[in-house]
Amino acid sequence: MKNFLVKIFMRAIGIDIGTTTISMAVVEKDMDTGSKTLLDSRTILNESHIKTEKEWEFLQNPEWIVGKIQEVLEELLTVYPDTECIGLTGQMHGILYVNKEGKAVSPLYTWQDKRGDLPEFSGLSLIELLDREQNIPLASGYGLVTHLFQMKKGQVPSQAASLCTIGDYVGMRLTDRTTPLLHVSNAASLGFFLTEKGEFNKEMLETLGTDLSILPQITRGDEFLGKYRGIPVAAALGDNQASFYGAVGMEEKNLLLNMGTGGQVSMMSSRYREIPGIETRPYVKGNYILVGASLCGGRAYGILEKFFRSYGAALTGKEEGQYGLMEKLAWEVAESQERLRVDTSFMGTREKPEARGSIENMSQDNFTPGHLIYGVLEGMARELYNMYRKISGQTGESEKVTASGNGIRKNKVLQHICREIFQREIELAQCKEEAAWGAALWSLESKT
């Protein structure tokens, strides 16, 4: 009898194109036991930001992103030549335009872009106009809001043949595709999407004057875009979905609490639900995730650190990072009964873009750096908890809370605050590069 060599392990590389960093994870899965191991990882700064004099404009250079990803990917494939597949994910909502050859003809307009809030249409913003005339509650930064603004202002590049997210574009460049193919999780993030049907609201977009030919093709399944050096490359998942898949998988009663540049709470639902103030996003295998998203999220803590750093520089003449000292000062007031109440909506909310943060309950005893730091952290967590209450009102309470994102992974005070507010133990996700890890696992799932 012949001896057959059975391959037990499979390896994949996951790529996460974040707003501030780009991460890659090499994941090995034991196909017999199902256990997963992180073999290697890389994280680099996303230095593709394009400087602009317009404070509302947030742009990145897609070609810089593609170049850096190929550079690091080549390094990893030299070490792990037996990689079976490549998974992609990245910042959602933002768009770029591509021509008929599949090359970018615009910058990446990121999810933070605010052109949709500009009062450019008889004193109204595009967001206000859409809400008033079409009763469409959207937010600036959604890709098709950006596109409508560009269209109304005559600023769509003349060579634009289609549009896509940055994850889709990287996939196109790796596989030499000339047309984008968007996983439903990414497509939905652009807005004007009929989530239950899994398609763009073409009737509405046509009413608003959109040339429908610019819309990308959508896949609801586990399709591959093509191959890079003979390795299949999966269609990009939205970063929220990839993080959820990596941290939670298919557990319906597990709440994912993510704190990074932004912040989200997410729970899986096997059926479509509509909850005011909560997004129902397409997931994988015909499921959905219910998402409450804060615009500021972990950035609120970064804004506070910048405040203390600038004061320290003015005092000492030397600018130094303040995160270590900030955490120490916050711990010192953790048991205080007289806390500051800080609203961290520094960038508004998706429902109220004009909203701003505030500080309340100040007294001569609690107006200290420690109380302010603790209050900001508590405000970040409270904003997400309030969104969770909306979700749990329909799904029931979560049985478990999993935390992901460097904003919470690196901050033990925030972990303590979340345990208090959510009244649950907080379990950190297995891999710190959650989205890259999830993208790698999804590509393996798709291949098998």
XYZ file of C-alpha atoms in Angstrom:
448
model
C 0.000 0.000 0.000
C 1.316 3.437 -0.912
C 1.953 6.027 1.777
C 0.184 9.294 1.023
C 1.542 12.525 2.478
C -1.406 14.451 3.878
C -0.951 18.182 4.217
C -2.173 19.147 7.687
C -1.210 22.805 7.820
C -2.170 25.683 5.539
C -0.649 29.159 5.571
C -2.078 32.499 4.511
C -0.992 36.129 4.600
C -3.537 38.739 5.650
C -3.087 42.409 4.709
C -4.854 45.231 6.561
C -4.631 48.718 5.041
C -5.504 50.911 8.009
C -5.796 54.676 8.160
C -2.629 55.132 10.209
C -0.830 51.795 9.815
C -0.581 48.899 7.375
C -0.320 45.455 8.949
C 0.384 41.976 7.606
C -0.031 38.681 9.426
C 1.202 35.224 8.453
C -1.265 32.701 9.835
C -0.960 28.927 9.984
C -4.056 26.794 10.450
C -4.059 23.162 11.537
C -6.693 21.732 9.207
C -7.114 18.714 11.476
C -7.711 20.486 14.807
C -8.724 23.933 13.538
C -6.151 25.677 15.752
C -4.513 28.833 14.394
C -1.052 30.240 14.981
C 0.451 33.620 14.165
C 3.801 32.830 12.580
C 4.903 36.345 11.722
C 3.644 39.899 11.399
C 4.687 43.289 10.092
C 3.260 46.735 10.829
C 4.391 49.922 9.124
C 3.152 53.485 9.326
C 0.759 54.517 6.588
C 2.637 57.606 5.461
C 0.547 58.106 2.328
C -1.331 61.158 3.642
C -1.529 63.985 1.138
C -1.128 67.452 2.625
C -3.876 69.874 1.732
C -4.813 73.377 2.815
C -8.455 72.334 3.163
C -9.031 71.247 6.752
C -12.076 69.186 5.756
C -10.167 67.168 3.152
C -8.575 63.831 4.070
C -6.634 62.234 1.203
C -4.104 59.427 0.836
C -1.875 58.294 -2.035
C -3.002 54.850 -3.299
C 0.193 54.234 -5.292
C 2.348 54.740 -2.195
C 0.160 52.195 -0.387
C 0.435 49.643 -3.203
C 4.205 50.065 -3.401
C 4.762 49.580 0.319
C 2.479 46.547 0.469
C 4.305 44.861 -2.409
C 7.629 45.594 -0.735
C 6.644 43.966 2.571
C 4.724 41.156 0.865
C 7.814 40.192 -1.108
C 9.810 39.997 2.127
C 7.223 37.684 3.717
C 6.906 35.447 0.668
C 10.666 34.982 0.644
C 10.411 33.574 4.173
C 7.087 31.759 3.634
C 7.109 30.600 -0.008
C 4.509 27.899 0.716
C 1.794 30.518 1.383
C -1.501 29.140 0.058
C -3.533 32.341 -0.246
C -3.633 36.063 0.491
C -6.459 37.863 2.286
C -7.195 41.586 2.117
C -8.978 44.120 4.234
C -8.707 47.821 4.944
C -10.350 51.059 5.904
C -13.925 51.135 4.691
C -16.162 53.924 3.340
C -13.467 55.817 1.433
C -13.132 55.622 -2.358
C -10.763 56.186 -5.225
C -11.425 56.253 -8.963
C -9.831 53.878 -11.480
C -9.637 54.064 -15.264
C -10.390 51.337 -17.825
C -6.900 49.907 -17.350
C -7.525 49.505 -13.610
C -5.122 52.258 -12.532
C -5.946 54.987 -9.997
C -6.824 58.376 -11.458
C -7.514 60.064 -8.121
C -6.273 60.080 -4.543
C -8.013 57.951 -1.934
C -10.777 60.053 -0.354
C -10.757 58.474 3.113
C -13.627 57.810 5.499
C -12.621 60.950 7.422
C -13.238 63.264 4.468
C -15.783 65.980 5.293
C -16.732 67.432 1.909
C -20.253 66.093 2.381
C -20.686 68.484 5.322
C -19.768 71.643 3.396
C -22.672 74.132 2.962
C -22.201 74.217 -0.804
C -25.783 73.812 -2.012
C -27.835 76.938 -1.309
C -26.464 77.005 2.223
C -27.069 73.310 2.803
C -24.521 70.520 2.920
C -24.951 67.487 0.690
C -25.800 65.442 3.785
C -28.550 67.908 4.748
C -29.784 68.025 1.166
C -30.054 64.225 0.949
C -31.836 64.070 4.289
C -34.285 66.851 3.387
C -35.107 65.866 -0.200
C -34.694 62.084 -0.126
C -34.912 61.238 3.590
C -31.579 59.445 3.352
C -29.601 59.501 6.629
C -25.969 59.272 5.536
C -22.693 60.687 6.775
C -19.842 62.496 5.103
C -17.007 60.103 4.311
C -19.235 57.441 2.763
C -17.828 56.758 -0.692
C -20.958 57.457 -2.706
C -21.579 60.668 -0.762
C -18.073 61.737 -1.786
C -18.837 60.704 -5.360
C -22.119 62.647 -5.462
C -20.330 65.746 -4.185
C -17.615 65.353 -6.819
C -20.260 64.776 -9.475
C -22.307 67.850 -8.524
C -19.141 69.969 -8.512
C -17.845 68.574 -11.800
C -14.771 67.149 -10.068
C -14.994 63.472 -11.031
C -11.823 62.671 -13.016
C -12.589 62.486 -16.736
C -10.826 59.099 -17.012
C -12.804 57.519 -14.150
C -14.395 54.241 -15.248
C -15.253 52.848 -11.819
C -14.697 53.384 -8.116
C -13.637 51.128 -5.254
C -12.138 51.072 -1.758
C -8.393 50.950 -1.108
C -8.532 47.238 -0.249
C -10.145 46.492 -3.601
C -7.574 48.604 -5.405
C -4.637 46.826 -3.797
C -6.243 43.533 -4.834
C -6.565 44.801 -8.407
C -2.924 45.821 -8.568
C -1.688 42.539 -7.067
C -3.679 40.443 -9.541
C -3.551 42.765 -12.595
C -7.335 43.088 -12.669
C -8.688 45.968 -14.714
C -12.096 46.122 -13.010
C -12.880 46.138 -9.278
C -14.789 43.313 -7.590
C -16.125 44.323 -4.178
C -17.105 41.931 -1.433
C -20.555 42.914 -0.201
C -19.025 44.003 3.147
C -16.978 46.688 1.384
C -19.682 47.652 -1.094
C -22.169 48.349 1.701
C -19.728 50.754 3.342
C -20.045 53.158 0.402
C -23.649 54.044 1.242
C -26.817 53.921 -0.890
C -26.872 50.187 -0.267
C -29.799 47.806 0.139
C -28.209 45.571 2.745
C -30.897 42.912 2.868
C -30.758 42.534 -0.929
C -26.972 42.894 -1.118
C -26.960 45.498 -3.878
C -26.650 49.230 -4.480
C -29.831 51.295 -4.483
C -29.534 51.946 -8.206
C -32.974 53.508 -8.504
C -32.115 56.149 -5.907
C -28.667 56.786 -7.359
C -30.115 57.159 -10.842
C -32.680 59.647 -9.495
C -29.773 61.673 -8.097
C -28.103 61.743 -11.507
C -25.457 59.060 -11.034
C -24.097 57.251 -14.071
C -24.596 53.665 -12.885
C -21.749 52.381 -15.033
C -19.295 53.731 -12.457
C -20.560 51.316 -9.798
C -18.313 48.289 -9.188
C -19.315 44.637 -9.428
C -20.302 42.974 -6.135
C -19.754 39.464 -4.791
C -21.621 38.031 -1.789
C -19.494 34.920 -1.631
C -15.893 33.881 -1.259
C -14.525 34.739 -4.692
C -10.872 35.297 -5.499
C -9.699 38.282 -7.535
C -6.909 36.415 -9.285
C -3.374 35.407 -8.380
C -0.194 37.118 -7.204
C 2.906 35.078 -8.057
C 0.583 32.075 -8.423
C -1.077 32.634 -5.023
C -4.865 33.218 -4.955
C -5.896 36.642 -3.609
C -9.333 36.846 -1.975
C -11.741 39.752 -2.468
C -11.203 42.311 0.304
C -13.435 42.248 3.363
C -14.410 45.445 5.157
C -12.048 46.023 8.079
C -14.846 45.786 10.641
C -15.950 42.434 9.233
C -12.381 41.141 9.014
C -11.675 42.135 12.631
C -14.916 40.497 13.696
C -14.101 37.296 11.806
C -10.635 37.160 13.335
C -11.731 37.918 16.899
C -15.199 36.376 17.105
C -15.703 34.156 14.084
C -19.303 32.989 13.849
C -20.336 33.380 17.514
C -23.692 35.166 17.651
C -23.658 36.220 21.331
C -20.100 37.543 21.438
C -19.818 41.363 21.459
C -16.722 42.762 19.768
C -15.512 46.001 21.318
C -12.973 47.651 19.020
C -11.017 50.772 19.859
C -8.558 52.028 17.268
C -8.512 55.274 15.330
C -12.288 54.960 15.391
C -14.403 52.829 17.700
C -17.087 50.189 17.207
C -19.261 47.708 19.020
C -20.394 44.786 16.862
C -22.546 41.683 17.264
C -23.447 39.036 14.712
C -27.045 38.412 13.712
C -28.237 35.513 11.582
C -31.055 37.691 10.264
C -31.407 41.230 8.990
C -32.463 43.773 11.633
C -33.081 47.520 11.612
C -32.144 49.441 14.771
C -32.161 53.279 14.878
C -28.607 54.621 15.184
C -27.097 51.195 14.457
C -25.772 49.972 11.131
C -26.663 46.521 9.866
C -23.696 45.454 7.788
C -23.315 42.396 5.545
C -21.010 39.787 7.023
C -20.006 36.397 5.631
C -21.995 33.236 4.906
C -25.240 35.189 4.601
C -25.046 36.672 8.114
C -24.981 40.289 9.307
C -23.221 42.261 12.002
C -24.921 45.032 13.947
C -22.507 47.912 14.393
C -22.447 51.025 16.513
C -19.579 53.253 15.351
C -18.088 56.353 16.959
C -16.321 58.797 14.659
C -13.679 59.827 17.155
C -13.091 56.611 19.091
C -9.465 56.170 20.146
C -8.549 59.399 18.405
C -10.061 61.258 21.387
C -7.253 59.910 23.574
C -4.718 60.873 20.902
C -6.109 64.418 20.870
C -5.681 64.610 24.641
C -2.129 63.262 24.435
C -1.300 65.940 21.875
C -2.658 68.560 24.307
C -0.366 67.386 27.120
C 2.586 66.924 24.770
C 2.327 70.496 23.491
C 2.161 71.828 27.053
C 5.191 69.727 28.022
C 7.119 71.087 25.043
C 6.240 74.664 25.982
C 7.389 73.990 29.558
C 10.621 72.086 28.878
C 11.493 72.969 25.289
C 11.416 69.248 24.400
C 8.459 67.381 22.902
C 7.954 63.905 24.358
C 5.178 61.292 24.223
C 2.849 61.414 27.216
C 0.919 58.123 27.086
C 2.858 56.434 29.902
C 2.391 59.339 32.308
C -1.245 59.750 31.280
C -2.027 56.140 32.177
C -0.290 56.558 35.559
C -2.292 59.720 36.362
C -5.548 58.047 35.312
C -4.913 55.063 37.615
C -4.419 57.423 40.539
C -8.024 58.688 40.269
C -9.656 55.407 39.221
C -11.399 55.046 42.591
C -12.532 58.676 42.783
C -16.273 59.112 43.351
C -16.352 62.621 41.875
C -15.560 62.178 38.225
C -15.607 64.487 35.257
C -18.228 63.602 32.645
C -16.617 63.960 29.232
C -18.473 63.666 25.954
C -15.856 62.637 23.375
C -17.864 63.469 20.246
C -15.016 65.738 19.138
C -15.743 64.981 15.477
C -19.508 64.817 15.802
C -21.520 61.641 15.333
C -22.871 59.940 12.225
C -26.371 61.041 13.203
C -25.323 64.560 14.253
C -22.151 65.668 12.434
C -22.460 69.123 14.003
C -22.237 67.716 17.550
C -19.128 68.472 19.622
C -17.627 67.203 22.848
C -18.085 68.669 26.314
C -16.848 68.453 29.904
C -19.316 68.477 32.808
C -19.393 68.087 36.574
C -16.220 70.101 37.131
C -15.297 71.062 40.667
C -12.230 72.417 42.420
C -11.384 68.861 43.460
C -11.738 66.991 40.185
C -10.418 69.528 37.690
C -7.048 67.749 37.492
C -5.063 66.120 34.667
C -5.806 62.648 36.078
C -9.559 63.220 36.232
C -9.563 64.670 32.715
C -7.649 61.679 31.323
C -9.928 59.221 33.110
C -12.984 61.165 31.962
C -11.929 61.028 28.313
C -11.353 57.268 28.523
C -14.689 56.788 30.252
C -16.392 58.985 27.640
C -14.949 56.854 24.830
C -16.241 53.676 26.472
C -19.621 55.170 27.425
C -20.316 56.230 23.839
C -19.850 52.653 22.674
C -21.819 51.214 25.593
C -24.826 53.378 24.716
C -24.710 51.930 21.203
C -24.479 48.407 22.616
C -27.663 49.011 24.635
C -29.506 49.729 21.390
C -28.247 46.452 19.929
C -28.936 44.301 22.980
C -32.455 45.706 23.178
C -33.244 43.577 20.114
C -30.762 40.715 20.301
C -30.596 40.170 24.047
C -27.512 40.542 26.219
C -24.137 39.399 24.992
C -22.661 36.395 26.756
C -19.099 37.497 26.153
C -17.128 40.669 25.319
C -14.022 40.452 23.160
C -11.815 43.525 22.820
C -9.623 44.424 19.868
C -7.609 47.387 18.620
C -4.469 48.969 20.055
C -6.530 51.687 21.713
C -7.789 49.179 24.279
C -5.122 46.483 24.012
C -2.383 48.881 25.175
C -4.396 50.735 27.814
C -5.157 48.821 31.012
C -7.114 51.767 32.430
C -9.488 51.616 29.467
C -9.826 47.848 29.937
C -10.744 48.474 33.600
C -13.294 51.133 32.602
C -14.878 48.838 30.004
C -15.206 46.027 32.558
C -17.041 48.445 34.855
C -19.329 49.907 32.200
C -20.159 46.705 30.289
C -20.242 44.654 33.525
C -18.420 41.813 31.807
C -14.934 40.403 31.787
C -13.087 41.695 28.747
C -11.190 39.079 26.747
C -8.506 40.422 24.408
C -8.588 39.066 20.865
C -5.988 36.367 20.157
C -3.993 38.427 17.669
C -3.183 42.123 17.960
C -3.346 42.522 14.167
C -7.013 41.501 14.307
C -8.085 42.659 10.851
C -5.049 41.179 9.064
C -5.482 37.963 11.057
C -9.175 37.817 10.122
C -8.460 38.497 6.442
C -5.936 35.648 6.397
C -8.379 33.244 8.077
C -11.182 34.227 5.682
C -8.951 33.586 2.664
C -8.203 30.115 4.049
C -11.899 29.500 4.645
C -12.645 30.624 1.081
C -9.973 28.380 -0.391
C -11.104 25.266 1.456
